[in-house]
PDB file of C-alpha atoms in Angstrom:
ATOM      1  CA  MET A   1     -10.355  -0.432 -23.466  1.00 58.00           C
ATOM      2  CA  LYS A   2     -11.243  -3.982 -22.360  1.00 62.00           C
ATOM      3  CA  ALA A   3      -7.648  -5.061 -22.903  1.00 61.00           C
ATOM      4  CA  ARG A   4      -6.390  -2.175 -20.749  1.00 58.00           C
ATOM      5  CA  ILE A   5      -8.879  -2.968 -17.955  1.00 64.00           C
ATOM      6  CA  LYS A   6      -7.822  -6.619 -18.018  1.00 66.00           C
ATOM      7  CA  GLU A   7      -4.166  -5.576 -17.926  1.00 59.00           C
ATOM      8  CA  ILE A   8      -4.711  -3.317 -14.898  1.00 61.00           C
ATOM      9  CA  SER A   9      -6.701  -6.051 -13.139  1.00 66.00           C
ATOM     10  CA  GLU A  10      -3.904  -8.561 -13.639  1.00 62.00           C
ATOM     11  CA  GLU A  11      -1.307  -6.061 -12.445  1.00 62.00           C
ATOM     12  CA  LEU A  12      -3.312  -5.343  -9.279  1.00 58.00           C
ATOM     13  CA  LYS A  13      -3.602  -9.059  -8.545  1.00 61.00           C
ATOM     14  CA  LEU A  14       0.171  -9.337  -8.829  1.00 55.00           C
ATOM     15  CA  VAL A  15       0.799  -6.496  -6.399  1.00 55.00           C
ATOM     16  CA  ILE A  16      -1.934  -7.113  -3.811  1.00 52.00           C
ATOM     17  CA  SER A  17      -2.489 -10.842  -4.253  1.00 49.00           C
ATOM     18  CA  GLY A  18      -3.918 -12.346  -1.073  1.00 46.00           C
ATOM     19  CA  LYS A  19      -5.027  -8.966   0.248  1.00 49.00           C
ATOM     20  CA  THR A  20      -8.252  -9.386   2.196  1.00 53.00           C
ATOM     21  CA  LEU A  21     -10.451  -7.543   4.605  1.00 59.00           C
ATOM     22  CA  ASP A  22      -8.675  -9.272   7.495  1.00 65.00           C
ATOM     23  CA  ALA A  23      -6.823  -6.094   8.427  1.00 65.00           C
ATOM     24  CA  LEU A  24      -9.831  -3.803   7.861  1.00 66.00           C
ATOM     25  CA  LEU A  25     -12.794  -5.385   9.650  1.00 72.00           C
ATOM     26  CA  PRO A  26     -11.411  -5.650  13.232  1.00 77.00           C
ATOM     27  CA  PRO A  27     -10.595  -1.908  13.511  1.00 73.00           C
ATOM     28  CA  LEU A  28     -14.076  -1.011  12.256  1.00 69.00           C
ATOM     29  CA  LEU A  29     -15.660  -3.377  14.784  1.00 75.00           C
ATOM     30  CA  PHE A  30     -13.491  -1.849  17.517  1.00 75.00           C
ATOM     31  CA  ALA A  31     -14.736   1.659  16.666  1.00 70.00           C
ATOM     32  CA  VAL A  32     -18.411   0.653  16.537  1.00 71.00           C
ATOM     33  CA  VAL A  33     -18.358  -1.374  19.755  1.00 75.00           C
ATOM     34  CA  ASN A  34     -16.280   1.196  21.639  1.00 68.00           C
ATOM     35  CA  GLY A  35     -18.937   3.804  20.878  1.00 63.00           C
ATOM     36  CA  ARG A  36     -21.580   1.725  22.670  1.00 70.00           C
ATOM     37  CA  TYR A  37     -19.699  -0.320  25.236  1.00 70.00           C
ATOM     38  CA  GLN A  38     -16.477  -0.280  27.229  1.00 71.00           C
ATOM     39  CA  LEU A  39     -12.962  -0.270  25.816  1.00 73.00           C
ATOM     40  CA  THR A  40     -12.358  -3.772  27.151  1.00 79.00           C
ATOM     41  CA  VAL A  41     -15.339  -5.206  25.258  1.00 81.00           C
ATOM     42  CA  ALA A  42     -14.262  -3.479  22.039  1.00 77.00           C
ATOM     43  CA  SER A  43     -10.716  -4.850  22.358  1.00 79.00           C
ATOM     44  CA  ILE A  44     -11.853  -8.407  23.066  1.00 83.00           C
ATOM     45  CA  LEU A  45     -14.311  -8.456  20.160  1.00 83.00           C
ATOM     46  CA  ALA A  46     -11.771  -6.982  17.720  1.00 81.00           C
ATOM     47  CA  ILE A  47      -9.208  -9.633  18.688  1.00 82.00           C
ATOM     48  CA  ALA A  48     -11.856 -12.366  18.509  1.00 85.00           C
ATOM     49  CA  LEU A  49     -12.862 -11.278  15.000  1.00 81.00           C
ATOM     50  CA  ALA A  50      -9.238 -11.220  13.829  1.00 80.00           C
ATOM     51  CA  LEU A  51      -8.755 -14.704  15.288  1.00 82.00           C
ATOM     52  CA  LEU A  52     -11.950 -15.945  13.626  1.00 83.00           C
ATOM     53  CA  LEU A  53     -10.808 -14.641  10.239  1.00 77.00           C
ATOM     54  CA  GLY A  54      -7.513 -16.456  10.710  1.00 77.00           C
ATOM     55  CA  ILE A  55      -9.331 -19.707  11.497  1.00 80.00           C
ATOM     56  CA  ILE A  56     -11.516 -19.285   8.407  1.00 76.00           C
ATOM     57  CA  ARG A  57      -8.422 -18.837   6.214  1.00 73.00           C
ATOM     58  CA  LEU A  58      -6.846 -21.886   7.807  1.00 74.00           C
ATOM     59  CA  THR A  59      -9.866 -24.138   7.252  1.00 79.00           C
ATOM     60  CA  ARG A  60     -10.121 -22.960   3.629  1.00 73.00           C
ATOM     61  CA  LYS A  61      -6.377 -23.518   3.135  1.00 72.00           C
ATOM     62  CA  GLN A  62      -5.958 -19.891   2.071  1.00 65.00           C
ATOM     63  CA  PRO A  63      -2.831 -17.741   2.651  1.00 63.00           C
ATOM     64  CA  LEU A  64      -2.528 -16.834   6.318  1.00 63.00           C
ATOM     65  CA  ARG A  65      -0.014 -13.989   6.121  1.00 64.00           C
ATOM     66  CA  TYR A  66      -2.627 -11.224   6.005  1.00 62.00           C
ATOM     67  CA  ALA A  67      -4.866 -12.854   8.606  1.00 64.00           C
ATOM     68  CA  LEU A  68      -1.923 -13.392  10.966  1.00 70.00           C
ATOM     69  CA  GLY A  69      -0.639  -9.907  10.271  1.00 68.00           C
ATOM     70  CA  GLY A  70      -4.071  -8.515  11.039  1.00 67.00           C
ATOM     71  CA  LEU A  71      -4.315 -10.539  14.268  1.00 72.00           C
ATOM     72  CA  VAL A  72      -0.916  -9.421  15.524  1.00 76.00           C
ATOM     73  CA  GLY A  73      -1.713  -5.822  14.585  1.00 73.00           C
ATOM     74  CA  VAL A  74      -5.082  -5.890  16.347  1.00 75.00           C
ATOM     75  CA  MET A  75      -3.604  -7.472  19.490  1.00 80.00           C
ATOM     76  CA  PHE A  76      -0.807  -4.915  19.615  1.00 75.00           C
ATOM     77  CA  ALA A  77      -3.121  -1.952  18.989  1.00 76.00           C
ATOM     78  CA  SER A  78      -5.701  -3.248  21.488  1.00 78.00           C
ATOM     79  CA  GLY A  79      -2.986  -3.670  24.091  1.00 81.00           C
ATOM     80  CA  ILE A  80      -1.853  -0.074  23.668  1.00 77.00           C
ATOM     81  CA  ALA A  81      -5.422   1.223  23.910  1.00 74.00           C
ATOM     82  CA  TYR A  82      -6.271  -0.975  26.925  1.00 74.00           C
ATOM     83  CA  PHE A  83      -3.204  -0.275  29.053  1.00 76.00           C
ATOM     84  CA  SER A  84      -3.295   3.456  28.321  1.00 73.00           C
ATOM     85  CA  ASN A  85      -7.062   3.490  28.885  1.00 73.00           C
ATOM     86  CA  ASN A  86      -7.447   5.579  25.736  1.00 72.00           C
ATOM     87  CA  ALA A  87      -9.372   4.139  22.782  1.00 74.00           C
ATOM     88  CA  ALA A  88      -7.744   6.594  20.359  1.00 75.00           C
ATOM     89  CA  ASN A  89      -4.372   4.963  21.048  1.00 78.00           C
ATOM     90  CA  TYR A  90      -5.649   1.903  19.191  1.00 80.00           C
ATOM     91  CA  TYR A  91      -4.726   3.790  16.007  1.00 80.00           C
ATOM     92  CA  LEU A  92      -1.234   4.810  17.148  1.00 82.00           C
ATOM     93  CA  PRO A  93       0.454   1.923  15.236  1.00 81.00           C
ATOM     94  CA  LYS A  94      -1.247   3.040  11.997  1.00 81.00           C
ATOM     95  CA  ILE A  95      -0.099   6.612  12.560  1.00 87.00           C
ATOM     96  CA  VAL A  96       3.451   5.418  13.184  1.00 86.00           C
ATOM     97  CA  SER A  97       3.231   3.253  10.058  1.00 83.00           C
ATOM     98  CA  SER A  98       2.135   6.275   7.992  1.00 88.00           C
ATOM     99  CA  ALA A  99       4.989   8.347   9.425  1.00 93.00           C
ATOM    100  CA  VAL A 100       7.486   5.626   8.489  1.00 91.00           C
ATOM    101  CA  LEU A 101       6.137   5.551   4.915  1.00 90.00           C
ATOM    102  CA  VAL A 102       6.389   9.349   4.630  1.00 94.00           C
ATOM    103  CA  PHE A 103       9.979   9.277   5.896  1.00 95.00           C
ATOM    104  CA  SER A 104      10.948   6.314   3.694  1.00 94.00           C
ATOM    105  CA  ALA A 105       9.469   7.870   0.551  1.00 94.00           C
ATOM    106  CA  LEU A 106      11.200  11.187   1.241  1.00 96.00           C
ATOM    107  CA  VAL A 107      14.575   9.551   1.911  1.00 96.00           C
ATOM    108  CA  SER A 108      14.286   7.416  -1.236  1.00 95.00           C
ATOM    109  CA  ILE A 109      13.628  10.556  -3.292  1.00 96.00           C
ATOM    110  CA  VAL A 110      16.548  12.455  -1.752  1.00 95.00           C
ATOM    111  CA  LEU A 111      18.927   9.507  -2.247  1.00 94.00           C
ATOM    112  CA  GLY A 112      17.765   9.014  -5.830  1.00 93.00           C
ATOM    113  CA  LYS A 113      16.569   5.467  -5.152  1.00 94.00           C
ATOM    114  CA  PRO A 114      12.797   5.929  -5.534  1.00 96.00           C
ATOM    115  CA  MET A 115      10.530   3.765  -3.414  1.00 94.00           C
ATOM    116  CA  ALA A 116       8.351   2.934  -6.440  1.00 94.00           C
ATOM    117  CA  ALA A 117      11.353   1.372  -8.185  1.00 95.00           C
ATOM    118  CA  LEU A 118      12.406  -0.635  -5.125  1.00 93.00           C
ATOM    119  CA  THR A 119       8.832  -1.835  -4.577  1.00 90.00           C
ATOM    120  CA  SER A 120       8.523  -2.879  -8.228  1.00 91.00           C
ATOM    121  CA  HIS A 121      11.884  -4.663  -8.042  1.00 91.00           C
ATOM    122  CA  LEU A 122      10.857  -6.645  -4.953  1.00 85.00           C
ATOM    123  CA  THR A 123       7.460  -7.505  -6.464  1.00 81.00           C
ATOM    124  CA  ARG A 124       8.581  -8.431  -9.972  1.00 86.00           C
ATOM    125  CA  GLY A 125      12.228  -9.368  -9.571  1.00 86.00           C
ATOM    126  CA  TRP A 126      13.344  -7.233 -12.527  1.00 91.00           C
ATOM    127  CA  ASP A 127      17.001  -6.254 -12.929  1.00 90.00           C
ATOM    128  CA  LEU A 128      17.651  -3.391 -10.502  1.00 92.00           C
ATOM    129  CA  GLU A 129      20.077  -1.717 -12.926  1.00 93.00           C
ATOM    130  CA  TRP A 130      17.214  -1.172 -15.373  1.00 94.00           C
ATOM    131  CA  TYR A 131      15.395   1.033 -12.852  1.00 96.00           C
ATOM    132  CA  TRP A 132      18.419   3.321 -12.457  1.00 95.00           C
ATOM    133  CA  ARG A 133      18.765   4.105 -16.173  1.00 94.00           C
ATOM    134  CA  LYS A 134      18.398   7.814 -17.024  1.00 94.00           C
ATOM    135  CA  ASP A 135      15.662   6.939 -19.508  1.00 93.00           C
ATOM    136  CA  VAL A 136      13.699   4.897 -16.942  1.00 95.00           C
ATOM    137  CA  LYS A 137      14.362   6.265 -13.444  1.00 96.00           C
ATOM    138  CA  PRO A 138      12.443   9.610 -13.804  1.00 96.00           C
ATOM    139  CA  ALA A 139       9.148   7.714 -14.159  1.00 96.00           C
ATOM    140  CA  TYR A 140       9.687   5.942 -10.831  1.00 96.00           C
ATOM    141  CA  GLN A 141      10.987   9.099  -9.174  1.00 96.00           C
ATOM    142  CA  GLU A 142       7.861  11.030 -10.138  1.00 96.00           C
ATOM    143  CA  VAL A 143       5.518   8.245  -9.014  1.00 96.00           C
ATOM    144  CA  THR A 144       7.337   8.150  -5.678  1.00 96.00           C
ATOM    145  CA  VAL A 145       6.726  11.892  -5.277  1.00 96.00           C
ATOM    146  CA  ILE A 146       3.008  11.211  -5.786  1.00 93.00           C
ATOM    147  CA  TRP A 147       3.169   8.452  -3.164  1.00 93.00           C
ATOM    148  CA  PHE A 148       4.954  10.783  -0.754  1.00 95.00           C
ATOM    149  CA  LEU A 149       2.230  13.433  -1.078  1.00 94.00           C
ATOM    150  CA  PHE A 150      -0.485  10.823  -0.499  1.00 90.00           C
ATOM    151  CA  PHE A 151       1.290   9.374   2.559  1.00 91.00           C
ATOM    152  CA  LEU A 152       1.786  12.893   3.944  1.00 94.00           C
ATOM    153  CA  MET A 153      -1.894  13.774   3.460  1.00 90.00           C
ATOM    154  CA  ARG A 154      -2.989  10.559   5.188  1.00 88.00           C
ATOM    155  CA  LEU A 155      -0.608  11.156   8.107  1.00 91.00           C
ATOM    156  CA  ALA A 156      -1.870  14.719   8.549  1.00 92.00           C
ATOM    157  CA  LEU A 157      -5.503  13.559   8.672  1.00 88.00           C
ATOM    158  CA  GLN A 158      -4.670  10.764  11.097  1.00 87.00           C
ATOM    159  CA  VAL A 159      -2.840  13.128  13.458  1.00 90.00           C
ATOM    160  CA  ILE A 160      -5.649  15.708  13.366  1.00 89.00           C
ATOM    161  CA  LEU A 161      -8.346  13.109  14.121  1.00 85.00           C
ATOM    162  CA  PHE A 162      -6.163  11.441  16.758  1.00 86.00           C
ATOM    163  CA  ARG A 163      -5.754  14.731  18.612  1.00 85.00           C
ATOM    164  CA  ARG A 164      -9.529  15.180  18.477  1.00 84.00           C
ATOM    165  CA  GLY A 165      -9.969  11.692  19.920  1.00 77.00           C
ATOM    166  CA  ASP A 166     -12.731  10.882  17.428  1.00 74.00           C
ATOM    167  CA  ILE A 167     -12.604   7.071  17.230  1.00 77.00           C
ATOM    168  CA  VAL A 168     -15.285   6.620  14.574  1.00 76.00           C
ATOM    169  CA  GLU A 169     -13.752   9.173  12.218  1.00 78.00           C
ATOM    170  CA  LEU A 170     -10.331   7.620  12.791  1.00 77.00           C
ATOM    171  CA  ALA A 171     -11.705   4.196  11.915  1.00 77.00           C
ATOM    172  CA  TRP A 172     -13.349   5.328   8.689  1.00 76.00           C
ATOM    173  CA  THR A 173     -10.388   7.482   7.674  1.00 78.00           C
ATOM    174  CA  ASN A 174      -7.978   4.586   8.134  1.00 75.00           C
ATOM    175  CA  THR A 175     -10.321   2.283   6.225  1.00 73.00           C
ATOM    176  CA  LEU A 176     -11.018   4.583   3.279  1.00 75.00           C
ATOM    177  CA  LEU A 177      -7.411   5.757   3.019  1.00 76.00           C
ATOM    178  CA  GLY A 178      -6.242   2.173   3.353  1.00 71.00           C
ATOM    179  CA  LEU A 179      -7.113  -0.464   0.762  1.00 66.00           C
ATOM    180  CA  PRO A 180      -9.574   1.582  -1.392  1.00 71.00           C
ATOM    181  CA  PHE A 181      -7.166   4.509  -1.833  1.00 77.00           C
ATOM    182  CA  THR A 182      -4.234   2.122  -2.214  1.00 75.00           C
ATOM    183  CA  ILE A 183      -5.965   0.387  -5.130  1.00 78.00           C
ATOM    184  CA  ALA A 184      -6.866   3.725  -6.725  1.00 80.00           C
ATOM    185  CA  GLY A 185      -3.298   4.941  -6.202  1.00 81.00           C
ATOM    186  CA  LEU A 186      -1.824   1.815  -7.748  1.00 81.00           C
ATOM    187  CA  ILE A 187      -4.040   2.162 -10.830  1.00 84.00           C
ATOM    188  CA  LEU A 188      -3.099   5.814 -11.313  1.00 87.00           C
ATOM    189  CA  SER A 189       0.578   5.052 -10.656  1.00 88.00           C
ATOM    190  CA  TYR A 190       0.520   2.266 -13.208  1.00 88.00           C
ATOM    191  CA  LEU A 191      -1.183   4.340 -15.925  1.00 88.00           C
ATOM    192  CA  TYR A 192       1.068   7.341 -15.341  1.00 93.00           C
ATOM    193  CA  GLY A 193       4.185   5.183 -15.052  1.00 92.00           C
ATOM    194  CA  ILE A 194       3.600   3.361 -18.346  1.00 91.00           C
ATOM    195  CA  TRP A 195       2.829   6.654 -20.107  1.00 92.00           C
ATOM    196  CA  ARG A 196       5.980   8.262 -18.666  1.00 94.00           C
ATOM    197  CA  LEU A 197       8.202   5.335 -19.637  1.00 93.00           C
ATOM    198  CA  ARG A 198       7.000   5.625 -23.222  1.00 91.00           C
ATOM    199  CA  ASN A 199       7.833   9.341 -23.259  1.00 92.00           C
ATOM    200  CA  LEU A 200      11.306   8.654 -21.892  1.00 93.00           C
ATOM    201  CA  ASN A 201      11.956   6.345 -24.887  1.00 91.00           C
ATOM    202  CA  GLY A 202      14.004   3.902 -22.848  1.00 91.00           C
ATOM    203  CA  PRO A 203      14.267   0.140 -23.400  1.00 93.00           C
ATOM    204  CA  SER A 204      11.930  -2.412 -21.916  1.00 92.00           C
ATOM    205  CA  VAL A 205      13.162  -4.728 -19.183  1.00 92.00           C
ATOM    206  CA  GLU A 206      13.716  -7.515 -21.730  1.00 91.00           C
ATOM    207  CA  GLU A 207      15.503  -5.211 -24.183  1.00 90.00           C
ATOM    208  CA  HIS A 208      17.794  -3.992 -21.402  1.00 91.00           C
ATOM    209  CA  ARG A 209      18.482  -7.541 -20.237  1.00 90.00           C
ATOM    210  CA  GLU A 210      19.305  -8.716 -23.752  1.00 89.00           C
ATOM    211  CA  GLY A 211      21.398  -5.630 -24.506  1.00 87.00           C
ATOM    212  CA  LYS A 212      19.424  -4.737 -27.625  1.00 89.00           C
ATOM    213  CA  PRO A 213      20.492  -1.564 -29.455  1.00 87.00           C
ATOM    214  CA  GLN A 214      18.151   1.264 -30.416  1.00 86.00           C
ATOM    215  CA  PRO A 215      15.499   1.711 -31.662  1.00 87.00           C
ATOM    216  CA  TRP A 216      13.672   0.180 -28.714  1.00 89.00           C
ATOM    217  CA  GLU A 217      10.041  -0.796 -28.469  1.00 88.00           C
ATOM    218  CA  GLY A 218      10.077   0.256 -24.836  1.00 86.00           C
ATOM    219  CA  GLN A 219       8.104  -0.992 -21.829  1.00 88.00           C
ATOM    220  CA  THR A 220       4.533  -1.684 -22.914  1.00 83.00           C
ATOM    221  CA  ARG A 221       3.331  -3.582 -19.868  1.00 82.00           C
ATOM    222  CA  GLY A 222       4.288  -3.704 -16.226  1.00 82.00           C
ATOM    223  CA  PHE A 223       5.680  -0.881 -14.118  1.00 87.00           C
TER     224      PHE A 223
END
């Protein structure tokens, strides 16, 4: 059990390395402040917090990509909310992002090029031909279907809350269905994916690369 927990921990670090709260804290601050003060104050404070987090990363010589991404996202979302004079519009970019993920996952399933396989390929650099094998591809196709259902559920909740104009609920929904659910989803995807690969009895990445004949040991780690 300890070995499996360590394995999952290492896999998560590989996939979400550098992920911080930089993209989560400013939206929460925006929602809290907007409930007590004006939209302008909420926007300014959210941008200031995102900028502060970026400065902290810079002084600590930590990766800036998430801090900068969070700053740009907060500035863009704040601009939409400010110029439309509607605080709920702050979450429009996140709704659009969810819609894009739903569409991308669906298209990848229909085309037979599952998003889970493409994501794994970009993250790990494994041979793309391995993912398309008949004794490997079904595992990634099924995981992508799970992703699609999750993305669709999140989009539906976001749209419902957006139409209600409930800023606080939008903030907490985006937060809880963001990093926490992503981590949980990655763990479940990994466990299911490894189990499914074993049942498919296909070769591991190394066995495929080296052209080893059957019987194969199969993929025992990494998905």
